[in-house]
Short mmCIF file of N, CA and C in Angstrom, two decimals:
data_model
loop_
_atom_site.label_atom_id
_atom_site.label_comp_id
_atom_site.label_asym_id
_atom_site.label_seq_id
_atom_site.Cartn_x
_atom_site.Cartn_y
_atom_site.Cartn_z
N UNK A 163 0.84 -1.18 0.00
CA UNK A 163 0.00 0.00 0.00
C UNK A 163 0.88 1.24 0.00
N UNK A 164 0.51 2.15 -0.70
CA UNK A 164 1.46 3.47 -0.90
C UNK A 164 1.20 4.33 0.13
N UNK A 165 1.21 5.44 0.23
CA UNK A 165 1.69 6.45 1.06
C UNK A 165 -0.02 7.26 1.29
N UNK A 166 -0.36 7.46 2.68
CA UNK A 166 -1.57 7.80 2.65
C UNK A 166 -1.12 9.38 2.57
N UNK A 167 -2.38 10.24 2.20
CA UNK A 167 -2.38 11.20 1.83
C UNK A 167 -3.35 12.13 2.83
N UNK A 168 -2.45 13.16 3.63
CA UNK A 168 -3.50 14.16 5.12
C UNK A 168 -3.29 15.43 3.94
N UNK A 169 -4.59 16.23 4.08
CA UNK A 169 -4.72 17.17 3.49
C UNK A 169 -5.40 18.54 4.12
N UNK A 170 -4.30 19.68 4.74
CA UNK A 170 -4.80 20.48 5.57
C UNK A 170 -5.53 21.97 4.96
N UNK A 171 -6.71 21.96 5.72
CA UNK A 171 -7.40 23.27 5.19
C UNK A 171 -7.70 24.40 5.90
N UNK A 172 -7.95 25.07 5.53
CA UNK A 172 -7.71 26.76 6.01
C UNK A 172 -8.42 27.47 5.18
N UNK A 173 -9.05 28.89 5.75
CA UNK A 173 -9.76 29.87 4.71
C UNK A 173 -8.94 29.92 4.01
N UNK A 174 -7.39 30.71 4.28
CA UNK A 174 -6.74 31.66 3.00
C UNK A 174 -5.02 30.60 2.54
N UNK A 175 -5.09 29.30 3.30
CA UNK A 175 -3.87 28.76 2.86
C UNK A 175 -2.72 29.60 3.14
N UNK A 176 -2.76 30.55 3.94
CA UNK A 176 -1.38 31.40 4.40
C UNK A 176 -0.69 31.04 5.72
N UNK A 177 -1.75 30.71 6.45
CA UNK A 177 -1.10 30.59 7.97
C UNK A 177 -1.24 29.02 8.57
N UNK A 178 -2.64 29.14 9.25
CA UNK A 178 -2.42 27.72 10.10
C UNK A 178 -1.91 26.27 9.13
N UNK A 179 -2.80 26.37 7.57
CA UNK A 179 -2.62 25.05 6.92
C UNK A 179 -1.13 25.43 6.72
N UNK A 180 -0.74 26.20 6.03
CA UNK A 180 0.65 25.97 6.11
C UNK A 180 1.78 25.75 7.32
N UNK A 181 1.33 26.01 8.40
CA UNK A 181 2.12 25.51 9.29
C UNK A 181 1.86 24.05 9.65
N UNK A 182 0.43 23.75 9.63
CA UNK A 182 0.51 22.61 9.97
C UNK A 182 1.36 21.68 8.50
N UNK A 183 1.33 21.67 7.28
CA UNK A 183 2.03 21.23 6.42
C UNK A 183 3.51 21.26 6.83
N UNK A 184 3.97 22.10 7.03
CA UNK A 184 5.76 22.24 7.59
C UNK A 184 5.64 20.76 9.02
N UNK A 185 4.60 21.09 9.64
CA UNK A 185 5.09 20.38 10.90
C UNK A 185 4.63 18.88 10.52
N UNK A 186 3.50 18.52 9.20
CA UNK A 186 3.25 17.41 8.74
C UNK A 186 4.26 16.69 8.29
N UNK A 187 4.82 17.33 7.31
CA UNK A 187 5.94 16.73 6.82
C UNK A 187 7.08 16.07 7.63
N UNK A 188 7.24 17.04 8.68
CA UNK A 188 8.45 16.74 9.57
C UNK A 188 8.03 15.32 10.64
N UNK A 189 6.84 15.36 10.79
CA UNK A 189 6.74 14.35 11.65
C UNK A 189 5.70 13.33 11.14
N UNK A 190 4.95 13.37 9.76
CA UNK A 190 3.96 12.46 9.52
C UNK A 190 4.79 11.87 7.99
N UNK A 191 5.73 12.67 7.65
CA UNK A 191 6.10 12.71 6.57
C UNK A 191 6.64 11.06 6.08
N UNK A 192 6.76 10.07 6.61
CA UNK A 192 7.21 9.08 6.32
C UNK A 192 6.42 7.85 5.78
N UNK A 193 4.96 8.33 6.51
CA UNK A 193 3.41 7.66 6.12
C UNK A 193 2.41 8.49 5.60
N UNK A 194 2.81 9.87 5.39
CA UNK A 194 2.05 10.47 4.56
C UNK A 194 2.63 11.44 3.57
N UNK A 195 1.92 11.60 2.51
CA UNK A 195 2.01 12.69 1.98
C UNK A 195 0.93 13.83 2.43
N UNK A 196 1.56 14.69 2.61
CA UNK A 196 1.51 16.01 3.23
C UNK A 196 1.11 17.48 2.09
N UNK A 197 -0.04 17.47 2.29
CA UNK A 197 -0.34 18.88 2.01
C UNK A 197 -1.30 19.82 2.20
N UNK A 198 -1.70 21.11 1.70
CA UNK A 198 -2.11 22.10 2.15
C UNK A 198 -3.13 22.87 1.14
N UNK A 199 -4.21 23.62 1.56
CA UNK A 199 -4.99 24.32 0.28
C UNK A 199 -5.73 24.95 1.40
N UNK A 200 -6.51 26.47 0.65
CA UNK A 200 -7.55 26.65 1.29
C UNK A 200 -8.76 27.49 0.68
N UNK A 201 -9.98 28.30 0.91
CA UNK A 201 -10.94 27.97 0.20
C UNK A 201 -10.44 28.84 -0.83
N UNK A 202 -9.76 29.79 -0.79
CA UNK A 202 -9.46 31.05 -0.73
C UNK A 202 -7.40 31.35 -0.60
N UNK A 203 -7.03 32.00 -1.67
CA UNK A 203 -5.40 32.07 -1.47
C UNK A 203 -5.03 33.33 -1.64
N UNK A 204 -4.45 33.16 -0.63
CA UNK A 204 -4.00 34.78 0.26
C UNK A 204 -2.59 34.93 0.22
N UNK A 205 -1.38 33.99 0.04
CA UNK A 205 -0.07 34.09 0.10
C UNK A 205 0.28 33.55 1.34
N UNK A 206 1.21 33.17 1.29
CA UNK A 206 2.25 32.67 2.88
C UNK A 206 2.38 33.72 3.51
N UNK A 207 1.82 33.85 4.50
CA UNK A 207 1.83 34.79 5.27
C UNK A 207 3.38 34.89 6.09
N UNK A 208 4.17 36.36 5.92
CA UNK A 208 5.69 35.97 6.65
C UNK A 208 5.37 35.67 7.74
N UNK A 209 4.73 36.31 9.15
CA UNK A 209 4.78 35.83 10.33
C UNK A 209 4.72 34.30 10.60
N UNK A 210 3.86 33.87 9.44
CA UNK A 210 4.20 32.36 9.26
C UNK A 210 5.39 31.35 9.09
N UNK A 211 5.91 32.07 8.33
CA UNK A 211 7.01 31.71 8.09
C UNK A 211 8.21 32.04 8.76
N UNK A 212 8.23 33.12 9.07
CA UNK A 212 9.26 33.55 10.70
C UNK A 212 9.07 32.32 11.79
N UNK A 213 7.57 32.42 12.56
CA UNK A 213 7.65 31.24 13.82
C UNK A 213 7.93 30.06 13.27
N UNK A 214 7.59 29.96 12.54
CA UNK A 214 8.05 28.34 12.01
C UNK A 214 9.66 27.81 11.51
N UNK A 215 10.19 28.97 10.84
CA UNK A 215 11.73 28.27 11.15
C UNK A 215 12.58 28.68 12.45
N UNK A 216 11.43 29.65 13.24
CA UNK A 216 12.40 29.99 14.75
C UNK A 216 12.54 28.28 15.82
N UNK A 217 11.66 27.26 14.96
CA UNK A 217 11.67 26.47 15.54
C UNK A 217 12.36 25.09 14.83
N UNK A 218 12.90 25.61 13.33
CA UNK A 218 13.68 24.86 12.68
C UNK A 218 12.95 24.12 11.59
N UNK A 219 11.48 24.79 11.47
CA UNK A 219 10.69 24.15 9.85
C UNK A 219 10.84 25.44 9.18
N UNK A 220 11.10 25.04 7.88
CA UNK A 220 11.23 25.98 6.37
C UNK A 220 10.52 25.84 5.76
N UNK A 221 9.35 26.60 6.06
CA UNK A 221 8.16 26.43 5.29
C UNK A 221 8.01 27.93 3.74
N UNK A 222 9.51 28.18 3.72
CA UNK A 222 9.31 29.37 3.19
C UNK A 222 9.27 29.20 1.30
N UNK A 223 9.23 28.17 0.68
CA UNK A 223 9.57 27.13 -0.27
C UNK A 223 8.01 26.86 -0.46
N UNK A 224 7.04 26.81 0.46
CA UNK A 224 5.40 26.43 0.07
C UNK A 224 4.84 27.55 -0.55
N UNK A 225 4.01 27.33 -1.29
CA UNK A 225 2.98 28.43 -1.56
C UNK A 225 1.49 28.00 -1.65
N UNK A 226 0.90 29.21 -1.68
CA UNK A 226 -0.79 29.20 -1.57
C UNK A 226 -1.07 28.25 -2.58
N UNK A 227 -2.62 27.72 -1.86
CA UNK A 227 -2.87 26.94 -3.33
C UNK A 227 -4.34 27.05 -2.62
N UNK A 228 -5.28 26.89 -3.57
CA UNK A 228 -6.85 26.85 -3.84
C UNK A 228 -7.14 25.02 -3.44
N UNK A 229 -8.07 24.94 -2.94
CA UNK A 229 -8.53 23.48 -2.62
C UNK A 229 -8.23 22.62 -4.17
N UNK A 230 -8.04 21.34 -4.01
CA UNK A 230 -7.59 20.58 -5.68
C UNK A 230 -8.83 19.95 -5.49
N UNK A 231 -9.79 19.48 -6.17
CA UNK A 231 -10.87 18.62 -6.10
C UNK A 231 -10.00 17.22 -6.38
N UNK A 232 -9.56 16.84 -6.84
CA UNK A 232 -9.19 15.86 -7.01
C UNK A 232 -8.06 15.20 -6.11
N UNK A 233 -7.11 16.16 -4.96
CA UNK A 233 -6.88 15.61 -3.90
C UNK A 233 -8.16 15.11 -3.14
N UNK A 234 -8.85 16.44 -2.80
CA UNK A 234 -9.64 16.44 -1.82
C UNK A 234 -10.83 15.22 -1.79
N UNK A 235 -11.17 14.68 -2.94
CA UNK A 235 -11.70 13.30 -2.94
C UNK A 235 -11.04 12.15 -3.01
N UNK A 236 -9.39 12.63 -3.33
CA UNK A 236 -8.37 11.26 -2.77
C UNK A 236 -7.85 10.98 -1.61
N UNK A 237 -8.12 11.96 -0.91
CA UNK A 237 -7.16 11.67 0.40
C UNK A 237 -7.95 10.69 1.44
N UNK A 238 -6.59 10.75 2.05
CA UNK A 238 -6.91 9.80 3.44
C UNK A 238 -7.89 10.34 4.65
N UNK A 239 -7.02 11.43 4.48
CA UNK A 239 -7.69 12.38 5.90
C UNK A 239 -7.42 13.63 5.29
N UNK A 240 -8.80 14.90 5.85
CA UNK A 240 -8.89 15.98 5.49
C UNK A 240 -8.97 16.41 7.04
N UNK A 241 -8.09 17.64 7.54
CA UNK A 241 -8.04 18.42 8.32
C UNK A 241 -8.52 19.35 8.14
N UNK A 242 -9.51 20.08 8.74
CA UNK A 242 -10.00 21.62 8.48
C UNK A 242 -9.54 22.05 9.69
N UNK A 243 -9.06 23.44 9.80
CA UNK A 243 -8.49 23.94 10.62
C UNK A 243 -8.90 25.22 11.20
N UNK A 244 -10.35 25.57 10.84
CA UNK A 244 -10.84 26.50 11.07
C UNK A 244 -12.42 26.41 11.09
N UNK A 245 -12.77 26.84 11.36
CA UNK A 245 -14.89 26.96 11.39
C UNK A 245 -15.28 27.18 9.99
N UNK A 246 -14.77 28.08 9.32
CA UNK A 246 -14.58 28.71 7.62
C UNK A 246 -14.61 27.42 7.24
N UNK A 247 -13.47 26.72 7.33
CA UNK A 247 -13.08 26.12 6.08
C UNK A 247 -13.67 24.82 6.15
N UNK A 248 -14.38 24.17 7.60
CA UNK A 248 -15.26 23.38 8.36
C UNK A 248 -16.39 23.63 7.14
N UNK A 249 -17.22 24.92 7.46
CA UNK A 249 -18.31 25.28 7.00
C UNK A 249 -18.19 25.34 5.33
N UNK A 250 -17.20 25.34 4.86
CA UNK A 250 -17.12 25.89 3.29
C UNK A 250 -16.27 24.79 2.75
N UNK A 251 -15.89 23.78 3.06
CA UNK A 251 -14.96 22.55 2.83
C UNK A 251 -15.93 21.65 1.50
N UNK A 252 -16.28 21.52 0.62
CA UNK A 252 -17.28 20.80 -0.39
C UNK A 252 -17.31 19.27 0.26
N UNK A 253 -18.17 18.70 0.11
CA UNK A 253 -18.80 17.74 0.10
C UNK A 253 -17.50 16.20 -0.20
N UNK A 254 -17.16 15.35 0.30
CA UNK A 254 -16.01 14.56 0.43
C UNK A 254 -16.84 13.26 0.08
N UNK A 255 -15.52 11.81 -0.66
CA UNK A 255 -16.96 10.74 -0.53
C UNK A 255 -16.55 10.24 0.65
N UNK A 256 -17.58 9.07 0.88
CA UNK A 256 -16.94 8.33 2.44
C UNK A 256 -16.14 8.13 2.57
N UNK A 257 -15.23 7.50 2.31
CA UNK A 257 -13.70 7.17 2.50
C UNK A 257 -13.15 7.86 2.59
N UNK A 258 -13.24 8.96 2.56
CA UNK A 258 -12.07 10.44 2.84
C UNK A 258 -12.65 10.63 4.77
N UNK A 259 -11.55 10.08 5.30
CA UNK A 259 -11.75 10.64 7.10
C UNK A 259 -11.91 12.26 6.52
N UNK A 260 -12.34 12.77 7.47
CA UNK A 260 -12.51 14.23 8.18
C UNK A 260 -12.28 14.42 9.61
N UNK A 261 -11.34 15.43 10.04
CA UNK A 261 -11.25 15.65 11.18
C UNK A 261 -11.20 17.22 11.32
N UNK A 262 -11.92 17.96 12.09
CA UNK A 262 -11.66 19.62 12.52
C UNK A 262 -11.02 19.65 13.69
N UNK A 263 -9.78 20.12 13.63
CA UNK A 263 -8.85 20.80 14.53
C UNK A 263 -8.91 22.26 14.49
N UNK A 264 -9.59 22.76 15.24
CA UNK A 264 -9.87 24.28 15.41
C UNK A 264 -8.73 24.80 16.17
N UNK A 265 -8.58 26.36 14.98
CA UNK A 265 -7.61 27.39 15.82
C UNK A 265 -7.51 28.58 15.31
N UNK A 266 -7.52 29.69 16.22
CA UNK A 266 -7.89 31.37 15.75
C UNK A 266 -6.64 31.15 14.57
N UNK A 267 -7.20 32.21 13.63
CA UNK A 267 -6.45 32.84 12.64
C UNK A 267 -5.31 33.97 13.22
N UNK A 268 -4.35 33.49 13.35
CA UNK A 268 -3.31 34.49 13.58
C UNK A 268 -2.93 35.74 12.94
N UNK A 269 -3.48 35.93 11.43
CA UNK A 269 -3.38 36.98 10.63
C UNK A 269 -4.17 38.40 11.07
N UNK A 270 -5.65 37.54 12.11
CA UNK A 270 -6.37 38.74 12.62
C UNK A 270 -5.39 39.12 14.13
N UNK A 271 -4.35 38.69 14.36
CA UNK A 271 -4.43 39.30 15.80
C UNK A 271 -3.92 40.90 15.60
N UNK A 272 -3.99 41.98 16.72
CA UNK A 272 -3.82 43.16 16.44
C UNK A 272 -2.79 43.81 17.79
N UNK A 273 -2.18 44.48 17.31
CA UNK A 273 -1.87 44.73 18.97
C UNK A 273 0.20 45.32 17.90
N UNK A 274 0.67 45.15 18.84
CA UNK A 274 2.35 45.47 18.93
C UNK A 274 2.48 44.63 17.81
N UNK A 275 4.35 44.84 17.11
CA UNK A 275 4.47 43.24 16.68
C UNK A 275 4.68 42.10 17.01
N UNK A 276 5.38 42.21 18.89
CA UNK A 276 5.45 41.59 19.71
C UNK A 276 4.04 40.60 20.28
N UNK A 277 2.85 41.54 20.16
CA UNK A 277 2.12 41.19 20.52
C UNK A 277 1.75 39.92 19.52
N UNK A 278 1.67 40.34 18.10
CA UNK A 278 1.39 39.56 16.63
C UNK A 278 1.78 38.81 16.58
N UNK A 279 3.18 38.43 17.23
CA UNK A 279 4.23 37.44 16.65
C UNK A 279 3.67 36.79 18.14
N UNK A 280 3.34 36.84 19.00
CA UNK A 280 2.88 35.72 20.05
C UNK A 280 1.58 35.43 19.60
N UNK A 281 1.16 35.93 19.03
CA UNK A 281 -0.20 35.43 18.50
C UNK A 281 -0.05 33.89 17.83
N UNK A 282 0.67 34.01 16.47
CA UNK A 282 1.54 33.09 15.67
C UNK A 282 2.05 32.24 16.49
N UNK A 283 3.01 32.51 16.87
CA UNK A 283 3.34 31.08 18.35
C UNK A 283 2.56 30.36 18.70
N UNK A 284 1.55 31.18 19.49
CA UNK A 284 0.44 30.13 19.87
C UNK A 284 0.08 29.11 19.07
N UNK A 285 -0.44 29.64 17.85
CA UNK A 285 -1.29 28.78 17.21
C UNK A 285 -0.02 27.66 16.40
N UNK A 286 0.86 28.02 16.41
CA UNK A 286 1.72 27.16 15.68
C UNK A 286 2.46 26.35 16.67
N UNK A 287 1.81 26.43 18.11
CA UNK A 287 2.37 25.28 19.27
C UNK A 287 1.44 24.84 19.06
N UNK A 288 0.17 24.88 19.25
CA UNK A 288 -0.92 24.50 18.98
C UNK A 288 -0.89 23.14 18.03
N UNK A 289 -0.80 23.67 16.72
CA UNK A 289 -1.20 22.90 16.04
C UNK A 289 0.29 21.37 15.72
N UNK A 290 1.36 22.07 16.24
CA UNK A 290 2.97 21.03 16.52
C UNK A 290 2.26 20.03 17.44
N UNK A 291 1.46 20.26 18.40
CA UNK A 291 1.09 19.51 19.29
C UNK A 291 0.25 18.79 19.06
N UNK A 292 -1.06 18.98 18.50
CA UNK A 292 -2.04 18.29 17.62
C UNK A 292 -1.74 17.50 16.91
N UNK A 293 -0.26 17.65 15.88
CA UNK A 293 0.23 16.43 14.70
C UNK A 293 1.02 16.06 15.63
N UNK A 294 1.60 15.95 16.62
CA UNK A 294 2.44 15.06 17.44
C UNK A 294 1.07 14.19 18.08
N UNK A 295 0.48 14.46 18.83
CA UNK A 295 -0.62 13.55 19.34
C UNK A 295 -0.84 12.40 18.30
N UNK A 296 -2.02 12.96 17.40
CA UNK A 296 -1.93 12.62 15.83
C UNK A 296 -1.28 11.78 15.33
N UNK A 297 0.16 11.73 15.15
CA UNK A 297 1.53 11.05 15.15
C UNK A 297 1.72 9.66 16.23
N UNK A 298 0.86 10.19 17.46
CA UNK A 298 1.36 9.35 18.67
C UNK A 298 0.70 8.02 18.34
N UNK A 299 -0.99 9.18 17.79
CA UNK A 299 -2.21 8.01 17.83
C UNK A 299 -2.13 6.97 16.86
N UNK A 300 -1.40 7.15 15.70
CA UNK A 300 -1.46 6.89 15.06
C UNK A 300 -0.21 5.24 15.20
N UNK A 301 0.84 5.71 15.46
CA UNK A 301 1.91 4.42 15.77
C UNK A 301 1.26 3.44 16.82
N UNK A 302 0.26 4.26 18.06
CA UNK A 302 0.29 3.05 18.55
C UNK A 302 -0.81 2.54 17.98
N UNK A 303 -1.59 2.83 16.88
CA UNK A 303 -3.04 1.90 16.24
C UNK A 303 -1.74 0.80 15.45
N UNK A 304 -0.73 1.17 14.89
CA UNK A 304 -0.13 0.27 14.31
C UNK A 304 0.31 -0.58 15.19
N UNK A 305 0.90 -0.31 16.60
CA UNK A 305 1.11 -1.67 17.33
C UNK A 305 0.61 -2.30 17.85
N UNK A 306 -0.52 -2.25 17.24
CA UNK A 306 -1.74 -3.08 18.00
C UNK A 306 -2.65 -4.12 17.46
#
């Protein structure tokens, strides 16, 4: 059997899906192929790309992409990562898992840049932690 396929979504494909893609790769990357779209493409957002190699992923090499219909009815598992993209995600056949991992959009936070750039953190511990779980759950269904 080949390589299952997680496919993360987001309104604008700039922030959370792409982080979670950097942190997919790094840790799901060996049993999955890993990627990213969202309803709507907005660009890689830099703050995105700043927290994410302050922690040693280079996500600066991805770019936006629009949902693929033709992943999105191949994959293994579809992540939505937001209420948006929950609510606006098209119609999947059965065999495509779905899972919503909810988390604020970091692009809206407002404040200092200090303030902005902890915004980003958050959600990008957040979601490191979610594909590590994810990751965890997943090895021990295999040893079992």
């Amino acid at each position: 059997m080949g390589q299952k396929t997680i496919y993360f979504l987001c309104t604008g494909n700039s922030c959370r899906s792409q982080m979670a893609e950097g942190f997919g790769k790094q840790y799901l990357g060996d049993h999955y192929r890993v990627l990213s779209a969202g309803m709507e493409k907005h660009g890689v957002n830099p703050l995105a790309v700043q927290v994410m190699a302050e922690v040693g992923v280079d996500i600066s090499g991805q770019t936006s992409k629009l949902i693929d219909p033709t992943i999105l009815n191949h994959a293994d598992l579809v992540v939505t990562l937001c209420s948006d993209a929950e609510k606006r995600c098209p119609i999947t056949p059965p065999q495509v898992a779905r899972q919503h991992w909810p988390f604020p959009d970091p692009a809206v936070a407002t404040g200092s840049s200090s303030e902005r750039l902890q915004a980003f953190r958050e959600v990008r511990d957040g979601i490191k932690a979610r594909i590590i779980a994810f990751d965890n759950l997943e090895a021990g269904q295999k040893n079992h």
